[in-house]
CSV table of C-alpha atoms in Angstrom, one decimal:
chain,number,residue,atom,x,y,z
A,1,MET,CA,-25.5,16.3,57.6
A,2,ASN,CA,-24.9,15.6,53.9
A,3,ARG,CA,-26.0,11.9,54.3
A,4,LEU,CA,-29.1,13.0,56.2
A,5,THR,CA,-30.0,15.6,53.7
A,6,ARG,CA,-29.7,13.2,50.8
A,7,LYS,CA,-31.8,10.6,52.7
A,8,GLN,CA,-34.5,13.2,53.4
A,9,SER,CA,-34.4,14.3,49.7
A,10,ARG,CA,-34.9,10.6,48.6
A,11,PHE,CA,-37.8,10.2,51.1
A,12,SER,CA,-39.4,13.4,49.8
A,13,ILE,CA,-39.2,12.3,46.1
A,14,LYS,CA,-40.6,8.9,46.9
A,15,THR,CA,-43.5,10.5,48.9
A,16,VAL,CA,-44.3,12.9,46.0
A,17,LEU,CA,-44.2,10.1,43.4
A,18,ALA,CA,-46.5,7.9,45.6
A,19,PHE,CA,-48.9,10.7,46.1
A,20,CYS,CA,-49.1,11.5,42.3
A,21,LEU,CA,-49.6,7.8,41.5
A,22,SER,CA,-52.5,7.6,44.0
A,23,MET,CA,-54.1,10.7,42.6
A,24,ALA,CA,-53.8,9.4,39.0
A,25,LEU,CA,-55.5,6.2,40.1
A,26,LEU,CA,-58.3,8.0,41.8
A,27,PHE,CA,-58.8,10.3,38.8
A,28,SER,CA,-58.9,7.2,36.5
A,29,LEU,CA,-61.6,5.5,38.6
A,30,PHE,CA,-63.7,8.7,38.7
A,31,ALA,CA,-63.5,9.2,34.9
A,32,CYS,CA,-64.6,5.6,34.4
A,33,GLY,CA,-67.9,6.3,36.2
A,34,GLY,CA,-67.0,5.8,39.9
A,35,GLY,CA,-67.7,9.5,40.6
A,36,GLY,CA,-70.9,9.8,38.6
A,37,GLY,CA,-69.3,11.2,35.5
A,38,VAL,CA,-70.7,10.7,31.9
A,39,THR,CA,-69.0,8.0,29.9
A,40,GLU,CA,-68.7,7.9,26.2
A,41,THR,CA,-71.6,5.4,26.0
A,42,GLU,CA,-74.0,7.4,28.2
A,43,GLU,CA,-76.6,9.7,26.7
A,44,VAL,CA,-77.2,13.2,28.0
A,45,ASP,CA,-80.9,14.1,28.4
A,46,LEU,CA,-81.6,16.8,25.8
A,47,ALA,CA,-85.4,16.9,26.2
A,48,PRO,CA,-86.7,20.4,25.9
A,49,THR,CA,-87.8,22.1,29.0
A,50,ALA,CA,-89.4,25.5,30.0
A,51,GLY,CA,-86.8,28.1,29.3
A,52,GLY,CA,-86.0,26.9,25.8
A,53,THR,CA,-88.2,27.6,22.7
A,54,ILE,CA,-91.8,26.9,22.0
A,55,ARG,CA,-93.5,26.8,18.6
A,56,LEU,CA,-96.7,28.8,18.7
A,57,ALA,CA,-99.0,27.9,15.8
A,58,THR,CA,-101.6,30.7,15.6
A,59,THR,CA,-104.1,32.3,13.3
A,60,THR,CA,-102.9,35.2,11.1
A,61,SER,CA,-105.1,37.7,12.9
A,62,THR,CA,-103.1,37.6,16.1
A,63,LYS,CA,-100.0,38.4,14.1
A,64,ASP,CA,-101.5,40.8,11.5
A,65,SER,CA,-103.3,42.8,14.2
A,66,GLY,CA,-99.9,43.4,16.0
A,67,LEU,CA,-101.1,41.7,19.2
A,68,LEU,CA,-98.3,39.2,19.3
A,69,ASP,CA,-95.6,41.9,18.9
A,70,ALA,CA,-97.1,43.6,21.9
A,71,ILE,CA,-97.4,40.7,24.3
A,72,LEU,CA,-94.8,38.1,23.4
A,73,PRO,CA,-91.7,40.1,24.4
A,74,VAL,CA,-93.3,40.4,27.9
A,75,PHE,CA,-93.8,36.6,28.1
A,76,GLU,CA,-90.2,36.0,26.9
A,77,ALA,CA,-88.7,38.4,29.4
A,78,GLU,CA,-90.7,37.0,32.3
A,79,THR,CA,-90.1,33.3,31.5
A,80,GLY,CA,-86.9,33.1,29.5
A,81,ILE,CA,-88.8,31.1,26.9
A,82,LYS,CA,-88.4,32.1,23.3
A,83,VAL,CA,-91.4,31.9,21.0
A,84,GLU,CA,-91.3,30.8,17.4
A,85,VAL,CA,-94.5,32.1,15.7
A,86,ILE,CA,-96.0,30.0,12.9
A,87,SER,CA,-98.7,32.3,11.5
A,88,VAL,CA,-101.3,30.3,9.5
A,89,GLY,CA,-105.0,29.7,9.3
A,90,SER,CA,-106.6,28.0,12.4
A,91,GLY,CA,-107.1,24.8,10.4
A,92,GLU,CA,-103.5,24.6,9.4
A,93,ALA,CA,-102.4,25.5,12.9
A,94,MET,CA,-104.3,22.5,14.3
A,95,ALA,CA,-102.9,20.2,11.6
A,96,LEU,CA,-99.4,21.2,12.8
A,97,GLY,CA,-100.4,20.4,16.3
A,98,GLU,CA,-101.9,17.0,15.2
A,99,SER,CA,-98.6,16.1,13.5
A,100,GLY,CA,-96.5,17.3,16.5
A,101,GLU,CA,-95.0,20.2,14.6
A,102,ALA,CA,-96.2,22.8,17.1
A,103,ASP,CA,-96.2,22.9,20.9
A,104,VAL,CA,-99.1,25.2,21.6
A,105,LEU,CA,-102.0,26.7,19.6
A,106,LEU,CA,-103.7,30.1,19.7
A,107,VAL,CA,-106.7,29.8,17.3
A,108,HIS,CA,-110.3,30.9,16.7
A,109,SER,CA,-112.3,28.0,15.2
A,110,PRO,CA,-114.3,26.7,18.2
A,111,ALA,CA,-116.0,23.7,16.5
A,112,ALA,CA,-112.7,22.5,15.0
A,113,GLU,CA,-110.9,23.1,18.4
A,114,LYS,CA,-113.6,21.0,20.2
A,115,LYS,CA,-112.9,18.2,17.7
A,116,PHE,CA,-109.2,18.5,18.1
A,117,VAL,CA,-109.5,18.0,21.8
A,118,GLU,CA,-112.0,15.2,21.6
A,119,GLU,CA,-109.7,13.3,19.2
A,120,GLY,CA,-106.9,13.3,21.8
A,121,HIS,CA,-104.5,15.8,20.1
A,122,ALA,CA,-104.5,18.1,23.1
A,123,ASP,CA,-102.9,17.5,26.5
A,124,ALA,CA,-104.9,16.9,29.7
A,125,THR,CA,-105.6,20.5,30.3
A,126,GLY,CA,-107.5,20.7,27.0
A,127,ARG,CA,-108.6,24.1,25.6
A,128,LYS,CA,-108.9,27.4,27.5
A,129,ASP,CA,-110.7,30.6,26.4
A,130,VAL,CA,-108.3,33.6,26.0
A,131,MET,CA,-110.2,36.5,24.4
A,132,PHE,CA,-112.8,37.4,21.8
A,133,ASN,CA,-113.7,40.1,19.3
A,134,ASP,CA,-116.0,40.1,16.3
A,135,PHE,CA,-116.1,39.9,12.6
A,136,VAL,CA,-117.0,42.7,10.3
A,137,ILE,CA,-117.9,42.8,6.6
A,138,ILE,CA,-116.0,45.4,4.7
A,139,GLY,CA,-116.2,46.7,1.2
A,140,PRO,CA,-115.8,49.7,-1.1
A,141,ALA,CA,-117.4,53.0,0.0
A,142,SER,CA,-119.5,53.0,-3.2
A,143,ASP,CA,-121.2,49.8,-1.8
A,144,PRO,CA,-122.4,48.3,-5.1
A,145,ALA,CA,-124.5,45.7,-3.3
A,146,GLY,CA,-126.5,48.5,-1.4
A,147,ILE,CA,-125.8,46.9,2.0
A,148,LEU,CA,-125.5,50.1,4.1
A,149,THR,CA,-129.1,51.1,3.4
A,150,VAL,CA,-130.9,47.9,4.4
A,151,ALA,CA,-128.5,45.3,6.0
A,152,SER,CA,-125.8,47.1,7.9
A,153,ASN,CA,-126.3,44.7,10.9
A,154,ASP,CA,-127.5,41.6,9.2
A,155,ALA,CA,-124.6,39.4,8.0
A,156,VAL,CA,-126.8,36.7,6.3
A,157,ALA,CA,-128.7,39.4,4.3
A,158,THR,CA,-125.4,41.1,3.5
A,159,PHE,CA,-124.0,37.9,1.9
A,160,ALA,CA,-127.2,37.3,0.0
A,161,MET,CA,-127.2,40.8,-1.4
A,162,ILE,CA,-123.5,40.5,-2.5
A,163,ALA,CA,-124.3,37.2,-4.3
A,164,GLY,CA,-127.5,38.7,-5.7
A,165,VAL,CA,-125.6,41.4,-7.7
A,166,GLU,CA,-122.5,39.3,-8.1
A,167,ALA,CA,-120.3,42.0,-6.5
A,168,THR,CA,-116.7,41.0,-6.0
A,169,PHE,CA,-116.2,39.0,-2.8
A,170,ILE,CA,-112.7,37.9,-1.6
A,171,SER,CA,-112.7,34.6,0.4
A,172,ARG,CA,-109.8,33.6,2.6
A,173,ASN,CA,-110.3,30.0,1.3
A,174,ASP,CA,-107.6,28.8,3.6
A,175,ASN,CA,-109.3,26.6,6.2
A,176,SER,CA,-108.9,29.4,8.7
A,177,GLY,CA,-111.3,30.4,11.5
A,178,THR,CA,-112.4,33.3,9.3
A,179,HIS,CA,-113.0,31.0,6.4
A,180,SER,CA,-115.0,28.7,8.6
A,181,LYS,CA,-117.1,31.6,9.8
A,182,GLU,CA,-117.6,32.8,6.2
A,183,ASN,CA,-118.8,29.3,5.2
A,184,SER,CA,-121.3,29.2,8.1
A,185,ILE,CA,-122.8,32.5,6.9
A,186,TRP,CA,-123.1,31.3,3.3
A,187,GLU,CA,-124.8,28.1,4.6
A,188,LYS,CA,-127.5,30.2,6.3
A,189,THR,CA,-128.1,32.1,3.0
A,190,GLY,CA,-128.7,28.8,1.2
A,191,ILE,CA,-126.3,30.0,-1.5
A,192,THR,CA,-123.2,28.2,-2.8
A,193,PRO,CA,-121.0,31.1,-3.9
A,194,ASP,CA,-119.3,30.5,-7.3
A,195,GLY,CA,-118.4,32.3,-10.4
A,196,ALA,CA,-115.9,35.0,-11.4
A,197,TRP,CA,-117.2,37.4,-8.7
A,198,TYR,CA,-116.2,35.0,-5.9
A,199,VAL,CA,-112.4,35.1,-5.6
A,200,ARG,CA,-110.7,32.4,-3.6
A,201,ALA,CA,-107.5,34.0,-2.2
A,202,GLY,CA,-106.0,31.2,-0.1
A,203,ASP,CA,-104.1,33.8,1.9
A,204,GLY,CA,-104.0,35.5,5.3
A,205,MET,CA,-106.3,38.2,6.6
A,206,GLY,CA,-104.0,41.1,6.0
A,207,ALA,CA,-103.3,40.0,2.5
A,208,VAL,CA,-107.0,39.5,1.8
A,209,ILE,CA,-107.9,43.0,3.0
A,210,ALA,CA,-105.3,44.4,0.7
A,211,MET,CA,-106.7,42.3,-2.2
A,212,ALA,CA,-110.2,43.5,-1.5
A,213,ASN,CA,-109.0,47.1,-1.6
A,214,GLU,CA,-107.2,46.6,-4.9
A,215,MET,CA,-110.3,44.8,-6.4
A,216,LEU,CA,-112.9,47.1,-4.8
A,217,GLY,CA,-114.5,44.0,-3.4
A,218,TYR,CA,-116.1,42.8,-0.1
A,219,THR,CA,-114.7,40.4,2.4
A,220,LEU,CA,-115.2,39.1,5.9
A,221,ALA,CA,-112.5,40.2,8.4
A,222,ASP,CA,-111.9,40.0,12.1
A,223,ARG,CA,-112.2,43.5,13.7
A,224,ALA,CA,-108.6,43.5,15.1
A,225,THR,CA,-106.9,42.9,11.7
A,226,TRP,CA,-109.3,45.3,10.0
A,227,LEU,CA,-108.5,48.2,12.5
A,228,SER,CA,-104.8,47.5,12.1
A,229,ASN,CA,-105.1,47.8,8.3
A,230,ALA,CA,-108.0,50.2,7.7
A,231,ALA,CA,-105.9,53.3,7.3
A,232,LYS,CA,-104.0,51.7,4.4
A,233,THR,CA,-107.3,51.1,2.4
A,234,GLU,CA,-110.2,52.9,1.0
A,235,LEU,CA,-112.7,50.3,2.3
A,236,ILE,CA,-115.3,50.8,5.0
A,237,ILE,CA,-117.3,48.6,7.3
A,238,VAL,CA,-120.7,47.8,5.6
A,239,CYS,CA,-122.0,45.3,8.1
A,240,GLU,CA,-121.2,44.8,11.8
A,241,LYS,CA,-122.7,44.0,15.3
A,242,ASP,CA,-125.3,41.5,14.0
A,243,PRO,CA,-127.7,40.9,17.0
A,244,SER,CA,-127.9,37.2,16.2
A,245,ASN,CA,-124.3,37.0,17.4
A,246,ILE,CA,-123.2,35.2,14.2
A,247,LEU,CA,-120.2,37.5,13.9
A,248,TYR,CA,-118.8,36.6,17.4
A,249,ASN,CA,-115.2,35.5,17.3
A,250,GLN,CA,-113.7,33.5,20.2
A,251,TYR,CA,-110.0,32.6,20.6
A,252,GLY,CA,-108.7,29.6,22.6
A,253,VAL,CA,-105.3,28.3,23.6
A,254,ILE,CA,-104.4,24.6,23.5
A,255,CYS,CA,-101.3,22.7,24.6
A,256,VAL,CA,-100.5,19.9,22.1
A,257,ASN,CA,-100.4,16.3,23.5
A,258,PRO,CA,-96.7,15.7,24.3
A,259,ASP,CA,-97.1,12.1,23.0
A,260,LYS,CA,-97.3,13.5,19.5
A,261,ASP,CA,-93.5,13.9,19.2
A,262,THR,CA,-90.5,13.7,21.5
A,263,ASN,CA,-89.4,17.2,20.5
A,264,ILE,CA,-92.6,18.8,21.9
A,265,ASN,CA,-91.7,21.4,24.6
A,266,HIS,CA,-94.7,20.6,26.8
A,267,GLU,CA,-93.4,22.5,29.8
A,268,GLY,CA,-92.9,25.6,27.7
A,269,ALA,CA,-96.4,25.2,26.2
A,270,VAL,CA,-98.0,24.9,29.6
A,271,ALA,CA,-96.1,27.9,30.8
A,272,PHE,CA,-97.5,29.9,27.8
A,273,GLN,CA,-101.1,28.7,28.4
A,274,GLN,CA,-100.9,29.6,32.1
A,275,TRP,CA,-99.3,33.0,31.3
A,276,ILE,CA,-101.7,34.1,28.6
A,277,THR,CA,-104.7,33.2,30.8
A,278,SER,CA,-103.2,35.0,33.8
A,279,PRO,CA,-104.6,38.3,35.1
A,280,ALA,CA,-101.5,40.2,34.1
A,281,ALA,CA,-101.5,38.9,30.5
A,282,GLN,CA,-105.3,39.4,30.2
A,283,LYS,CA,-104.8,43.0,31.2
A,284,LEU,CA,-102.2,43.5,28.5
A,285,ILE,CA,-104.6,42.0,25.9
A,286,GLY,CA,-107.5,44.2,27.1
A,287,GLU,CA,-105.3,47.4,26.8
A,288,TYR,CA,-103.9,46.6,23.4
A,289,GLY,CA,-105.2,49.0,20.7
A,290,LYS,CA,-106.8,51.6,22.9
A,291,ALA,CA,-104.0,54.2,22.5
A,292,GLU,CA,-103.8,53.8,18.7
A,293,PHE,CA,-107.3,52.9,17.7
A,294,GLY,CA,-109.4,54.3,20.5
A,295,GLU,CA,-110.7,50.8,21.4
A,296,ALA,CA,-109.3,47.5,22.5
A,297,LEU,CA,-108.8,45.1,19.6
A,298,PHE,CA,-109.6,42.1,21.8
A,299,THR,CA,-111.6,41.5,24.9
A,300,PRO,CA,-110.0,39.1,27.4
A,301,ASN,CA,-112.2,36.4,28.8
A,302,ALA,CA,-110.0,33.7,30.2
């Protein structure tokens, strides 16, 4: 019995050693690539996909009005995509898209947007309407240019009257959609504004409204940002609802051409474009502002 036990013991040890050796060999083969593992020389695909982060370059009005704070958390919760907001003028937002430093744009400068798409900076879906509101001309209640009495719904006449008495006017002067609209109104007056009365701010809409309040001057503002800031000023609307439609303010969403940069999160950008033009998001946009201001700040029109 002792010899048999020793023999069985030796057999068991040899069996275990052989089994361990076989397993070690198989593990070695698998680690070297036989089982589909990643070797030290292989590269892992780190291309961004929906569910990561997107860079949204957008006009200051969507941020200063509070709209983005109201709708982006919903988008992030529904998609798992985080949004990095870059709040600049529409012109600068499109420049960021052109250089591949943004994934998607939400802007309001239709002529420049059309050019952006035509020059190949957008993806195949191009540009889509999102919403609109309008511009208003605001100024001090004393109304030194006398606009309220004769030109309260005539933007071109309002600008001409401001220039005529050289009342202080604060210009965005930042290549934004608002600045572009301002320039188009000046062009219709035939006046090239210049002089100490014409202040070139080079800043966002909220900051320019605050500056106009401090300097008791006039400025052009989108209605949404104005309503969001009006209570903090002593300014009033002196001109609005021009029947010529010159104060109309359309916003569009554009996915940047993914060929611009390898880091562009195109899937995330497309997800955002599809979401913000969806019925659910359009309803959110159409409701924003009603509770606080008694009217919607934007009208959805995707």
